[in-house]
Amino acid sequence: FSIYSISFVAMLCATFASGELGMGFEYFFCRDGTVLEIDQNVGLYHHHRSSPSWTAERKIIILVLFTLTGLCGSSCAGAITKRFGALSMSITSTTRKAFTLFLSFSAFKNNVCT
């Protein structure tokens, strides 16, 4: 075990014992809408929208896809490091981040830089 695994198990047990794990799961995954929409609990969800922007099923699907793509990315990073070394992985990672930034600015036409 690593320290992260021990911490994860400890936090999982603590939240389960306090009942917060079940409440959080029910709050977010069993209700339609974003956290803001759930908190406001209004009929109109977003300006002219009469239905929630996220259904419970859609949130679960997106979370699973996000988890799987993260796992795939981590696996690819490990494979690149194992096969070509740390320098190649560092260059690949930096290039990927720069390309993502470039695509973000070109796709969304955001003139404000934070």
PDB file of N, CA and C in Angstrom:
ATOM      1  N   PHE A   1       0.819  -1.195   0.000  1.00  0.00           N
ATOM      2  CA  PHE A   1       0.000   0.000   0.000  1.00  0.00           C
ATOM      3  C   PHE A   1       0.860   1.255   0.000  1.00  0.00           C
ATOM      4  N   SER A   2       0.346   2.259  -0.631  1.00  0.00           N
ATOM      5  CA  SER A   2       1.012   3.550  -0.549  1.00  0.00           C
ATOM      6  C   SER A   2       0.210   4.431   0.405  1.00  0.00           C
ATOM      7  N   ILE A   3       0.754   5.574   0.724  1.00  0.00           N
ATOM      8  CA  ILE A   3       0.081   6.483   1.657  1.00  0.00           C
ATOM      9  C   ILE A   3      -1.248   6.978   1.082  1.00  0.00           C
ATOM     10  N   TYR A   4      -1.321   7.101  -0.265  1.00  0.00           N
ATOM     11  CA  TYR A   4      -2.559   7.552  -0.892  1.00  0.00           C
ATOM     12  C   TYR A   4      -3.668   6.513  -0.731  1.00  0.00           C
ATOM     13  N   SER A   5      -3.325   5.246  -0.863  1.00  0.00           N
ATOM     14  CA  SER A   5      -4.322   4.180  -0.707  1.00  0.00           C
ATOM     15  C   SER A   5      -4.848   4.133   0.719  1.00  0.00           C
ATOM     16  N   ILE A   6      -3.958   4.274   1.675  1.00  0.00           N
ATOM     17  CA  ILE A   6      -4.352   4.262   3.086  1.00  0.00           C
ATOM     18  C   ILE A   6      -5.253   5.462   3.384  1.00  0.00           C
ATOM     19  N   SER A   7      -4.879   6.628   2.875  1.00  0.00           N
ATOM     20  CA  SER A   7      -5.692   7.834   3.090  1.00  0.00           C
ATOM     21  C   SER A   7      -7.055   7.696   2.432  1.00  0.00           C
ATOM     22  N   PHE A   8      -7.101   7.128   1.228  1.00  0.00           N
ATOM     23  CA  PHE A   8      -8.365   6.941   0.525  1.00  0.00           C
ATOM     24  C   PHE A   8      -9.295   6.027   1.318  1.00  0.00           C
ATOM     25  N   VAL A   9      -8.771   4.912   1.786  1.00  0.00           N
ATOM     26  CA  VAL A   9      -9.588   3.963   2.543  1.00  0.00           C
ATOM     27  C   VAL A   9     -10.065   4.593   3.847  1.00  0.00           C
ATOM     28  N   ALA A  10      -9.195   5.347   4.521  1.00  0.00           N
ATOM     29  CA  ALA A  10      -9.581   6.000   5.774  1.00  0.00           C
ATOM     30  C   ALA A  10     -10.692   7.016   5.547  1.00  0.00           C
ATOM     31  N   MET A  11     -10.564   7.839   4.501  1.00  0.00           N
ATOM     32  CA  MET A  11     -11.592   8.839   4.212  1.00  0.00           C
ATOM     33  C   MET A  11     -12.895   8.183   3.759  1.00  0.00           C
ATOM     34  N   LEU A  12     -12.807   7.110   2.991  1.00  0.00           N
ATOM     35  CA  LEU A  12     -13.997   6.391   2.556  1.00  0.00           C
ATOM     36  C   LEU A  12     -14.745   5.816   3.751  1.00  0.00           C
ATOM     37  N   CYS A  13     -14.013   5.219   4.681  1.00  0.00           N
ATOM     38  CA  CYS A  13     -14.639   4.665   5.892  1.00  0.00           C
ATOM     39  C   CYS A  13     -15.256   5.764   6.747  1.00  0.00           C
ATOM     40  N   ALA A  14     -14.560   6.893   6.876  1.00  0.00           N
ATOM     41  CA  ALA A  14     -15.071   7.994   7.698  1.00  0.00           C
ATOM     42  C   ALA A  14     -16.345   8.587   7.110  1.00  0.00           C
ATOM     43  N   THR A  15     -16.356   8.801   5.792  1.00  0.00           N
ATOM     44  CA  THR A  15     -17.560   9.370   5.179  1.00  0.00           C
ATOM     45  C   THR A  15     -18.711   8.380   5.179  1.00  0.00           C
ATOM     46  N   PHE A  16     -18.408   7.096   5.040  1.00  0.00           N
ATOM     47  CA  PHE A  16     -19.460   6.077   5.095  1.00  0.00           C
ATOM     48  C   PHE A  16     -20.045   5.986   6.499  1.00  0.00           C
ATOM     49  N   ALA A  17     -19.173   6.011   7.517  1.00  0.00           N
ATOM     50  CA  ALA A  17     -19.633   5.901   8.903  1.00  0.00           C
ATOM     51  C   ALA A  17     -20.472   7.112   9.319  1.00  0.00           C
ATOM     52  N   SER A  18     -20.122   8.290   8.821  1.00  0.00           N
ATOM     53  CA  SER A  18     -20.876   9.495   9.189  1.00  0.00           C
ATOM     54  C   SER A  18     -22.165   9.652   8.373  1.00  0.00           C
ATOM     55  N   GLY A  19     -22.300   8.876   7.320  1.00  0.00           N
ATOM     56  CA  GLY A  19     -23.484   8.966   6.480  1.00  0.00           C
ATOM     57  C   GLY A  19     -23.372   9.987   5.369  1.00  0.00           C
ATOM     58  N   GLU A  20     -22.262  10.698   5.286  1.00  0.00           N
ATOM     59  CA  GLU A  20     -22.102  11.734   4.276  1.00  0.00           C
ATOM     60  C   GLU A  20     -21.892  11.164   2.880  1.00  0.00           C
ATOM     61  N   LEU A  21     -21.332   9.975   2.779  1.00  0.00           N
ATOM     62  CA  LEU A  21     -21.102   9.365   1.470  1.00  0.00           C
ATOM     63  C   LEU A  21     -22.437   9.101   0.775  1.00  0.00           C
ATOM     64  N   GLY A  22     -23.363   8.507   1.489  1.00  0.00           N
ATOM     65  CA  GLY A  22     -24.681   8.230   0.916  1.00  0.00           C
ATOM     66  C   GLY A  22     -25.453   9.492   0.597  1.00  0.00           C
ATOM     67  N   MET A  23     -25.385  10.477   1.501  1.00  0.00           N
ATOM     68  CA  MET A  23     -26.096  11.738   1.265  1.00  0.00           C
ATOM     69  C   MET A  23     -25.525  12.464   0.052  1.00  0.00           C
ATOM     70  N   GLY A  24     -24.201  12.476  -0.065  1.00  0.00           N
ATOM     71  CA  GLY A  24     -23.570  13.143  -1.200  1.00  0.00           C
ATOM     72  C   GLY A  24     -23.890  12.457  -2.509  1.00  0.00           C
ATOM     73  N   PHE A  25     -23.863  11.137  -2.491  1.00  0.00           N
ATOM     74  CA  PHE A  25     -24.199  10.381  -3.695  1.00  0.00           C
ATOM     75  C   PHE A  25     -25.642  10.642  -4.103  1.00  0.00           C
ATOM     76  N   GLU A  26     -26.552  10.598  -3.134  1.00  0.00           N
ATOM     77  CA  GLU A  26     -27.957  10.843  -3.424  1.00  0.00           C
ATOM     78  C   GLU A  26     -28.183  12.273  -3.902  1.00  0.00           C
ATOM     79  N   TYR A  27     -27.508  13.218  -3.274  1.00  0.00           N
ATOM     80  CA  TYR A  27     -27.673  14.632  -3.615  1.00  0.00           C
ATOM     81  C   TYR A  27     -27.249  14.902  -5.051  1.00  0.00           C
ATOM     82  N   PHE A  28     -26.090  14.378  -5.452  1.00  0.00           N
ATOM     83  CA  PHE A  28     -25.550  14.736  -6.760  1.00  0.00           C
ATOM     84  C   PHE A  28     -25.991  13.808  -7.876  1.00  0.00           C
ATOM     85  N   PHE A  29     -26.001  12.510  -7.628  1.00  0.00           N
ATOM     86  CA  PHE A  29     -26.249  11.568  -8.711  1.00  0.00           C
ATOM     87  C   PHE A  29     -27.702  11.140  -8.858  1.00  0.00           C
ATOM     88  N   CYS A  30     -28.530  11.344  -7.881  1.00  0.00           N
ATOM     89  CA  CYS A  30     -29.921  10.910  -7.967  1.00  0.00           C
ATOM     90  C   CYS A  30     -30.870  12.042  -8.288  1.00  0.00           C
ATOM     91  N   ARG A  31     -30.345  13.240  -8.468  1.00  0.00           N
ATOM     92  CA  ARG A  31     -31.174  14.395  -8.814  1.00  0.00           C
ATOM     93  C   ARG A  31     -30.687  14.986 -10.125  1.00  0.00           C
ATOM     94  N   ASP A  32     -31.623  15.460 -10.913  1.00  0.00           N
ATOM     95  CA  ASP A  32     -31.273  16.124 -12.164  1.00  0.00           C
ATOM     96  C   ASP A  32     -30.794  17.542 -11.879  1.00  0.00           C
ATOM     97  N   GLY A  33     -29.904  18.048 -12.717  1.00  0.00           N
ATOM     98  CA  GLY A  33     -29.431  19.421 -12.620  1.00  0.00           C
ATOM     99  C   GLY A  33     -28.025  19.520 -12.057  1.00  0.00           C
ATOM    100  N   THR A  34     -27.469  20.714 -12.170  1.00  0.00           N
ATOM    101  CA  THR A  34     -26.169  20.999 -11.583  1.00  0.00           C
ATOM    102  C   THR A  34     -26.343  21.270 -10.096  1.00  0.00           C
ATOM    103  N   VAL A  35     -25.244  21.436  -9.382  1.00  0.00           N
ATOM    104  CA  VAL A  35     -25.318  21.716  -7.951  1.00  0.00           C
ATOM    105  C   VAL A  35     -26.086  23.022  -7.716  1.00  0.00           C
ATOM    106  N   LEU A  36     -25.801  24.035  -8.522  1.00  0.00           N
ATOM    107  CA  LEU A  36     -26.498  25.319  -8.386  1.00  0.00           C
ATOM    108  C   LEU A  36     -27.996  25.162  -8.652  1.00  0.00           C
ATOM    109  N   GLU A  37     -28.350  24.392  -9.672  1.00  0.00           N
ATOM    110  CA  GLU A  37     -29.765  24.176  -9.974  1.00  0.00           C
ATOM    111  C   GLU A  37     -30.464  23.392  -8.860  1.00  0.00           C
ATOM    112  N   ILE A  38     -29.773  22.411  -8.293  1.00  0.00           N
ATOM    113  CA  ILE A  38     -30.353  21.631  -7.200  1.00  0.00           C
ATOM    114  C   ILE A  38     -30.542  22.514  -5.969  1.00  0.00           C
ATOM    115  N   ASP A  39     -29.531  23.352  -5.654  1.00  0.00           N
ATOM    116  CA  ASP A  39     -29.618  24.230  -4.485  1.00  0.00           C
ATOM    117  C   ASP A  39     -30.731  25.256  -4.626  1.00  0.00           C
ATOM    118  N   GLN A  40     -30.891  25.811  -5.809  1.00  0.00           N
ATOM    119  CA  GLN A  40     -31.918  26.830  -6.016  1.00  0.00           C
ATOM    120  C   GLN A  40     -33.308  26.220  -6.055  1.00  0.00           C
ATOM    121  N   ASN A  41     -33.401  24.977  -6.547  1.00  0.00           N
ATOM    122  CA  ASN A  41     -34.662  24.238  -6.573  1.00  0.00           C
ATOM    123  C   ASN A  41     -35.792  25.071  -7.179  1.00  0.00           C
ATOM    124  N   VAL A  42     -35.516  25.586  -8.371  1.00  0.00           N
ATOM    125  CA  VAL A  42     -36.506  26.408  -9.059  1.00  0.00           C
ATOM    126  C   VAL A  42     -37.049  25.668 -10.265  1.00  0.00           C
ATOM    127  N   GLY A  43     -38.184  26.113 -10.770  1.00  0.00           N
ATOM    128  CA  GLY A  43     -38.791  25.478 -11.939  1.00  0.00           C
ATOM    129  C   GLY A  43     -38.021  25.747 -13.217  1.00  0.00           C
ATOM    130  N   LEU A  44     -37.589  26.987 -13.398  1.00  0.00           N
ATOM    131  CA  LEU A  44     -36.784  27.306 -14.578  1.00  0.00           C
ATOM    132  C   LEU A  44     -35.324  27.084 -14.219  1.00  0.00           C
ATOM    133  N   TYR A  45     -34.674  26.211 -14.956  1.00  0.00           N
ATOM    134  CA  TYR A  45     -33.332  25.822 -14.572  1.00  0.00           C
ATOM    135  C   TYR A  45     -32.272  26.813 -15.026  1.00  0.00           C
ATOM    136  N   HIS A  46     -32.343  27.277 -16.236  1.00  0.00           N
ATOM    137  CA  HIS A  46     -31.315  28.192 -16.714  1.00  0.00           C
ATOM    138  C   HIS A  46     -31.949  29.147 -17.717  1.00  0.00           C
ATOM    139  N   HIS A  47     -32.196  30.340 -17.307  1.00  0.00           N
ATOM    140  CA  HIS A  47     -32.805  31.385 -18.122  1.00  0.00           C
ATOM    141  C   HIS A  47     -34.083  30.889 -18.814  1.00  0.00           C
ATOM    142  N   HIS A  48     -33.978  30.427 -20.034  1.00  0.00           N
ATOM    143  CA  HIS A  48     -35.159  30.031 -20.805  1.00  0.00           C
ATOM    144  C   HIS A  48     -35.313  28.514 -20.869  1.00  0.00           C
ATOM    145  N   ARG A  49     -34.625  27.807 -20.052  1.00  0.00           N
ATOM    146  CA  ARG A  49     -34.663  26.346 -20.081  1.00  0.00           C
ATOM    147  C   ARG A  49     -35.717  25.850 -19.097  1.00  0.00           C
ATOM    148  N   SER A  50     -36.552  24.926 -19.535  1.00  0.00           N
ATOM    149  CA  SER A  50     -37.596  24.398 -18.655  1.00  0.00           C
ATOM    150  C   SER A  50     -37.237  23.029 -18.100  1.00  0.00           C
ATOM    151  N   SER A  51     -36.072  22.512 -18.461  1.00  0.00           N
ATOM    152  CA  SER A  51     -35.626  21.225 -17.938  1.00  0.00           C
ATOM    153  C   SER A  51     -34.195  21.375 -17.426  1.00  0.00           C
ATOM    154  N   PRO A  52     -33.743  20.471 -16.564  1.00  0.00           N
ATOM    155  CA  PRO A  52     -32.390  20.602 -16.021  1.00  0.00           C
ATOM    156  C   PRO A  52     -31.332  20.429 -17.097  1.00  0.00           C
ATOM    157  N   SER A  53     -30.188  21.083 -16.897  1.00  0.00           N
ATOM    158  CA  SER A  53     -29.127  21.008 -17.888  1.00  0.00           C
ATOM    159  C   SER A  53     -28.416  19.652 -17.863  1.00  0.00           C
ATOM    160  N   TRP A  54     -28.422  18.966 -16.732  1.00  0.00           N
ATOM    161  CA  TRP A  54     -27.784  17.653 -16.605  1.00  0.00           C
ATOM    162  C   TRP A  54     -28.757  16.687 -15.943  1.00  0.00           C
ATOM    163  N   THR A  55     -28.985  15.556 -16.599  1.00  0.00           N
ATOM    164  CA  THR A  55     -29.786  14.512 -15.964  1.00  0.00           C
ATOM    165  C   THR A  55     -28.861  13.660 -15.101  1.00  0.00           C
ATOM    166  N   ALA A  56     -29.433  12.903 -14.188  1.00  0.00           N
ATOM    167  CA  ALA A  56     -28.626  12.044 -13.320  1.00  0.00           C
ATOM    168  C   ALA A  56     -27.850  11.022 -14.137  1.00  0.00           C
ATOM    169  N   GLU A  57     -28.481  10.443 -15.136  1.00  0.00           N
ATOM    170  CA  GLU A  57     -27.802   9.449 -15.979  1.00  0.00           C
ATOM    171  C   GLU A  57     -26.644  10.067 -16.745  1.00  0.00           C
ATOM    172  N   ARG A  58     -26.859  11.274 -17.254  1.00  0.00           N
ATOM    173  CA  ARG A  58     -25.810  11.948 -18.018  1.00  0.00           C
ATOM    174  C   ARG A  58     -24.606  12.270 -17.131  1.00  0.00           C
ATOM    175  N   LYS A  59     -24.861  12.668 -15.888  1.00  0.00           N
ATOM    176  CA  LYS A  59     -23.751  12.956 -14.966  1.00  0.00           C
ATOM    177  C   LYS A  59     -22.930  11.704 -14.690  1.00  0.00           C
ATOM    178  N   ILE A  60     -23.598  10.567 -14.511  1.00  0.00           N
ATOM    179  CA  ILE A  60     -22.882   9.319 -14.245  1.00  0.00           C
ATOM    180  C   ILE A  60     -22.070   8.900 -15.470  1.00  0.00           C
ATOM    181  N   ILE A  61     -22.649   9.010 -16.657  1.00  0.00           N
ATOM    182  CA  ILE A  61     -21.936   8.645 -17.886  1.00  0.00           C
ATOM    183  C   ILE A  61     -20.706   9.521 -18.077  1.00  0.00           C
ATOM    184  N   ILE A  62     -20.846  10.820 -17.872  1.00  0.00           N
ATOM    185  CA  ILE A  62     -19.716  11.735 -18.030  1.00  0.00           C
ATOM    186  C   ILE A  62     -18.621  11.431 -17.010  1.00  0.00           C
ATOM    187  N   LEU A  63     -18.998  11.141 -15.773  1.00  0.00           N
ATOM    188  CA  LEU A  63     -18.011  10.814 -14.752  1.00  0.00           C
ATOM    189  C   LEU A  63     -17.254   9.533 -15.097  1.00  0.00           C
ATOM    190  N   VAL A  64     -17.958   8.528 -15.595  1.00  0.00           N
ATOM    191  CA  VAL A  64     -17.303   7.272 -15.994  1.00  0.00           C
ATOM    192  C   VAL A  64     -16.368   7.513 -17.178  1.00  0.00           C
ATOM    193  N   LEU A  65     -16.826   8.277 -18.183  1.00  0.00           N
ATOM    194  CA  LEU A  65     -15.968   8.582 -19.331  1.00  0.00           C
ATOM    195  C   LEU A  65     -14.733   9.374 -18.912  1.00  0.00           C
ATOM    196  N   PHE A  66     -14.910  10.354 -18.027  1.00  0.00           N
ATOM    197  CA  PHE A  66     -13.789  11.137 -17.530  1.00  0.00           C
ATOM    198  C   PHE A  66     -12.778  10.249 -16.801  1.00  0.00           C
ATOM    199  N   THR A  67     -13.283   9.314 -16.001  1.00  0.00           N
ATOM    200  CA  THR A  67     -12.418   8.393 -15.276  1.00  0.00           C
ATOM    201  C   THR A  67     -11.653   7.489 -16.235  1.00  0.00           C
ATOM    202  N   LEU A  68     -12.349   6.951 -17.231  1.00  0.00           N
ATOM    203  CA  LEU A  68     -11.700   6.041 -18.175  1.00  0.00           C
ATOM    204  C   LEU A  68     -10.665   6.752 -19.045  1.00  0.00           C
ATOM    205  N   THR A  69     -10.958   7.976 -19.490  1.00  0.00           N
ATOM    206  CA  THR A  69      -9.965   8.697 -20.288  1.00  0.00           C
ATOM    207  C   THR A  69      -8.766   9.098 -19.438  1.00  0.00           C
ATOM    208  N   GLY A  70      -8.987   9.414 -18.170  1.00  0.00           N
ATOM    209  CA  GLY A  70      -7.864   9.701 -17.276  1.00  0.00           C
ATOM    210  C   GLY A  70      -6.985   8.481 -17.058  1.00  0.00           C
ATOM    211  N   LEU A  71      -7.613   7.329 -16.906  1.00  0.00           N
ATOM    212  CA  LEU A  71      -6.870   6.083 -16.750  1.00  0.00           C
ATOM    213  C   LEU A  71      -6.075   5.758 -18.006  1.00  0.00           C
ATOM    214  N   CYS A  72      -6.692   5.966 -19.164  1.00  0.00           N
ATOM    215  CA  CYS A  72      -6.003   5.734 -20.432  1.00  0.00           C
ATOM    216  C   CYS A  72      -4.814   6.685 -20.585  1.00  0.00           C
ATOM    217  N   GLY A  73      -5.007   7.951 -20.235  1.00  0.00           N
ATOM    218  CA  GLY A  73      -3.918   8.925 -20.318  1.00  0.00           C
ATOM    219  C   GLY A  73      -2.767   8.583 -19.390  1.00  0.00           C
ATOM    220  N   SER A  74      -3.084   8.164 -18.174  1.00  0.00           N
ATOM    221  CA  SER A  74      -2.041   7.773 -17.230  1.00  0.00           C
ATOM    222  C   SER A  74      -1.285   6.543 -17.717  1.00  0.00           C
ATOM    223  N   SER A  75      -2.017   5.603 -18.292  1.00  0.00           N
ATOM    224  CA  SER A  75      -1.397   4.395 -18.827  1.00  0.00           C
ATOM    225  C   SER A  75      -0.468   4.736 -19.993  1.00  0.00           C
ATOM    226  N   CYS A  76      -0.913   5.618 -20.871  1.00  0.00           N
ATOM    227  CA  CYS A  76      -0.074   6.037 -21.998  1.00  0.00           C
ATOM    228  C   CYS A  76       1.168   6.776 -21.516  1.00  0.00           C
ATOM    229  N   ALA A  77       1.015   7.625 -20.504  1.00  0.00           N
ATOM    230  CA  ALA A  77       2.162   8.342 -19.955  1.00  0.00           C
ATOM    231  C   ALA A  77       3.179   7.369 -19.366  1.00  0.00           C
ATOM    232  N   GLY A  78       2.698   6.366 -18.653  1.00  0.00           N
ATOM    233  CA  GLY A  78       3.599   5.348 -18.109  1.00  0.00           C
ATOM    234  C   GLY A  78       4.297   4.561 -19.196  1.00  0.00           C
ATOM    235  N   ALA A  79       3.564   4.234 -20.257  1.00  0.00           N
ATOM    236  CA  ALA A  79       4.164   3.479 -21.365  1.00  0.00           C
ATOM    237  C   ALA A  79       5.224   4.298 -22.088  1.00  0.00           C
ATOM    238  N   ILE A  80       4.963   5.581 -22.298  1.00  0.00           N
ATOM    239  CA  ILE A  80       5.953   6.441 -22.950  1.00  0.00           C
ATOM    240  C   ILE A  80       7.202   6.552 -22.086  1.00  0.00           C
ATOM    241  N   THR A  81       7.011   6.739 -20.783  1.00  0.00           N
ATOM    242  CA  THR A  81       8.159   6.836 -19.877  1.00  0.00           C
ATOM    243  C   THR A  81       8.962   5.539 -19.868  1.00  0.00           C
ATOM    244  N   LYS A  82       8.292   4.423 -19.836  1.00  0.00           N
ATOM    245  CA  LYS A  82       8.973   3.121 -19.795  1.00  0.00           C
ATOM    246  C   LYS A  82       9.738   2.854 -21.088  1.00  0.00           C
ATOM    247  N   ARG A  83       9.129   3.189 -22.216  1.00  0.00           N
ATOM    248  CA  ARG A  83       9.748   2.860 -23.502  1.00  0.00           C
ATOM    249  C   ARG A  83      10.795   3.878 -23.936  1.00  0.00           C
ATOM    250  N   PHE A  84      10.516   5.180 -23.748  1.00  0.00           N
ATOM    251  CA  PHE A  84      11.389   6.215 -24.300  1.00  0.00           C
ATOM    252  C   PHE A  84      12.116   7.057 -23.260  1.00  0.00           C
ATOM    253  N   GLY A  85      11.729   6.960 -21.997  1.00  0.00           N
ATOM    254  CA  GLY A  85      12.405   7.701 -20.955  1.00  0.00           C
ATOM    255  C   GLY A  85      11.640   8.932 -20.502  1.00  0.00           C
ATOM    256  N   ALA A  86      12.138   9.514 -19.410  1.00  0.00           N
ATOM    257  CA  ALA A  86      11.456  10.638 -18.778  1.00  0.00           C
ATOM    258  C   ALA A  86      11.508  11.907 -19.624  1.00  0.00           C
ATOM    259  N   LEU A  87      12.600  12.133 -20.348  1.00  0.00           N
ATOM    260  CA  LEU A  87      12.701  13.341 -21.165  1.00  0.00           C
ATOM    261  C   LEU A  87      11.647  13.347 -22.262  1.00  0.00           C
ATOM    262  N   SER A  88      11.464  12.224 -22.917  1.00  0.00           N
ATOM    263  CA  SER A  88      10.442  12.142 -23.963  1.00  0.00           C
ATOM    264  C   SER A  88       9.048  12.361 -23.388  1.00  0.00           C
ATOM    265  N   MET A  89       8.791  11.826 -22.208  1.00  0.00           N
ATOM    266  CA  MET A  89       7.489  12.032 -21.574  1.00  0.00           C
ATOM    267  C   MET A  89       7.283  13.486 -21.207  1.00  0.00           C
ATOM    268  N   SER A  90       8.319  14.134 -20.718  1.00  0.00           N
ATOM    269  CA  SER A  90       8.233  15.547 -20.354  1.00  0.00           C
ATOM    270  C   SER A  90       7.936  16.409 -21.581  1.00  0.00           C
ATOM    271  N   ILE A  91       8.615  16.124 -22.682  1.00  0.00           N
ATOM    272  CA  ILE A  91       8.380  16.874 -23.923  1.00  0.00           C
ATOM    273  C   ILE A  91       6.966  16.615 -24.438  1.00  0.00           C
ATOM    274  N   THR A  92       6.536  15.372 -24.414  1.00  0.00           N
ATOM    275  CA  THR A  92       5.189  15.021 -24.866  1.00  0.00           C
ATOM    276  C   THR A  92       4.129  15.715 -24.012  1.00  0.00           C
ATOM    277  N   SER A  93       4.313  15.706 -22.707  1.00  0.00           N
ATOM    278  CA  SER A  93       3.351  16.315 -21.793  1.00  0.00           C
ATOM    279  C   SER A  93       3.273  17.826 -21.999  1.00  0.00           C
ATOM    280  N   THR A  94       4.411  18.469 -22.143  1.00  0.00           N
ATOM    281  CA  THR A  94       4.427  19.916 -22.348  1.00  0.00           C
ATOM    282  C   THR A  94       3.794  20.288 -23.679  1.00  0.00           C
ATOM    283  N   THR A  95       4.074  19.524 -24.716  1.00  0.00           N
ATOM    284  CA  THR A  95       3.481  19.774 -26.033  1.00  0.00           C
ATOM    285  C   THR A  95       1.972  19.595 -25.985  1.00  0.00           C
ATOM    286  N   ARG A  96       1.509  18.562 -25.305  1.00  0.00           N
ATOM    287  CA  ARG A  96       0.067  18.316 -25.183  1.00  0.00           C
ATOM    288  C   ARG A  96      -0.624  19.477 -24.469  1.00  0.00           C
ATOM    289  N   LYS A  97      -0.014  19.966 -23.389  1.00  0.00           N
ATOM    290  CA  LYS A  97      -0.605  21.079 -22.646  1.00  0.00           C
ATOM    291  C   LYS A  97      -0.641  22.354 -23.479  1.00  0.00           C
ATOM    292  N   ALA A  98       0.432  22.628 -24.210  1.00  0.00           N
ATOM    293  CA  ALA A  98       0.472  23.821 -25.058  1.00  0.00           C
ATOM    294  C   ALA A  98      -0.563  23.725 -26.170  1.00  0.00           C
ATOM    295  N   PHE A  99      -0.705  22.552 -26.769  1.00  0.00           N
ATOM    296  CA  PHE A  99      -1.692  22.352 -27.826  1.00  0.00           C
ATOM    297  C   PHE A  99      -3.114  22.504 -27.285  1.00  0.00           C
ATOM    298  N   THR A 100      -3.357  22.013 -26.085  1.00  0.00           N
ATOM    299  CA  THR A 100      -4.667  22.149 -25.464  1.00  0.00           C
ATOM    300  C   THR A 100      -4.997  23.620 -25.222  1.00  0.00           C
ATOM    301  N   LEU A 101      -4.026  24.384 -24.743  1.00  0.00           N
ATOM    302  CA  LEU A 101      -4.235  25.822 -24.546  1.00  0.00           C
ATOM    303  C   LEU A 101      -4.532  26.519 -25.866  1.00  0.00           C
ATOM    304  N   PHE A 102      -3.747  26.188 -26.891  1.00  0.00           N
ATOM    305  CA  PHE A 102      -3.953  26.783 -28.210  1.00  0.00           C
ATOM    306  C   PHE A 102      -5.355  26.478 -28.726  1.00  0.00           C
ATOM    307  N   LEU A 103      -5.779  25.222 -28.626  1.00  0.00           N
ATOM    308  CA  LEU A 103      -7.119  24.848 -29.079  1.00  0.00           C
ATOM    309  C   LEU A 103      -8.204  25.553 -28.280  1.00  0.00           C
ATOM    310  N   SER A 104      -7.990  25.696 -26.981  1.00  0.00           N
ATOM    311  CA  SER A 104      -8.972  26.355 -26.133  1.00  0.00           C
ATOM    312  C   SER A 104      -9.173  27.806 -26.552  1.00  0.00           C
ATOM    313  N   PHE A 105      -8.083  28.519 -26.774  1.00  0.00           N
ATOM    314  CA  PHE A 105      -8.202  29.925 -27.162  1.00  0.00           C
ATOM    315  C   PHE A 105      -8.750  30.084 -28.558  1.00  0.00           C
ATOM    316  N   SER A 106      -8.399  29.181 -29.468  1.00  0.00           N
ATOM    317  CA  SER A 106      -8.897  29.322 -30.836  1.00  0.00           C
ATOM    318  C   SER A 106     -10.350  28.865 -30.960  1.00  0.00           C
ATOM    319  N   ALA A 107     -10.768  27.879 -30.175  1.00  0.00           N
ATOM    320  CA  ALA A 107     -12.131  27.363 -30.290  1.00  0.00           C
ATOM    321  C   ALA A 107     -13.152  28.264 -29.616  1.00  0.00           C
ATOM    322  N   PHE A 108     -12.789  28.871 -28.491  1.00  0.00           N
ATOM    323  CA  PHE A 108     -13.770  29.632 -27.718  1.00  0.00           C
ATOM    324  C   PHE A 108     -13.644  31.135 -27.873  1.00  0.00           C
ATOM    325  N   LYS A 109     -12.685  31.607 -28.624  1.00  0.00           N
ATOM    326  CA  LYS A 109     -12.518  33.027 -28.887  1.00  0.00           C
ATOM    327  C   LYS A 109     -12.544  33.866 -27.618  1.00  0.00           C
ATOM    328  N   ASN A 110     -11.856  33.396 -26.613  1.00  0.00           N
ATOM    329  CA  ASN A 110     -11.826  34.076 -25.328  1.00  0.00           C
ATOM    330  C   ASN A 110     -10.736  35.147 -25.366  1.00  0.00           C
ATOM    331  N   ASN A 111     -11.127  36.397 -25.261  1.00  0.00           N
ATOM    332  CA  ASN A 111     -10.152  37.497 -25.303  1.00  0.00           C
ATOM    333  C   ASN A 111      -9.574  37.822 -23.945  1.00  0.00           C
ATOM    334  N   VAL A 112     -10.128  37.249 -22.889  1.00  0.00           N
ATOM    335  CA  VAL A 112      -9.672  37.536 -21.541  1.00  0.00           C
ATOM    336  C   VAL A 112      -8.704  36.440 -21.116  1.00  0.00           C
ATOM    337  N   CYS A 113      -7.522  36.837 -20.713  1.00  0.00           N
ATOM    338  CA  CYS A 113      -6.522  35.865 -20.256  1.00  0.00           C
ATOM    339  C   CYS A 113      -6.414  35.974 -18.748  1.00  0.00           C
ATOM    340  N   THR A 114      -6.604  34.861 -18.065  1.00  0.00           N
ATOM    341  CA  THR A 114      -6.535  34.895 -16.611  1.00  0.00           C
ATOM    342  C   THR A 114      -5.251  34.333 -16.110  1.00  0.00           C
TER     343      THR A 114
END
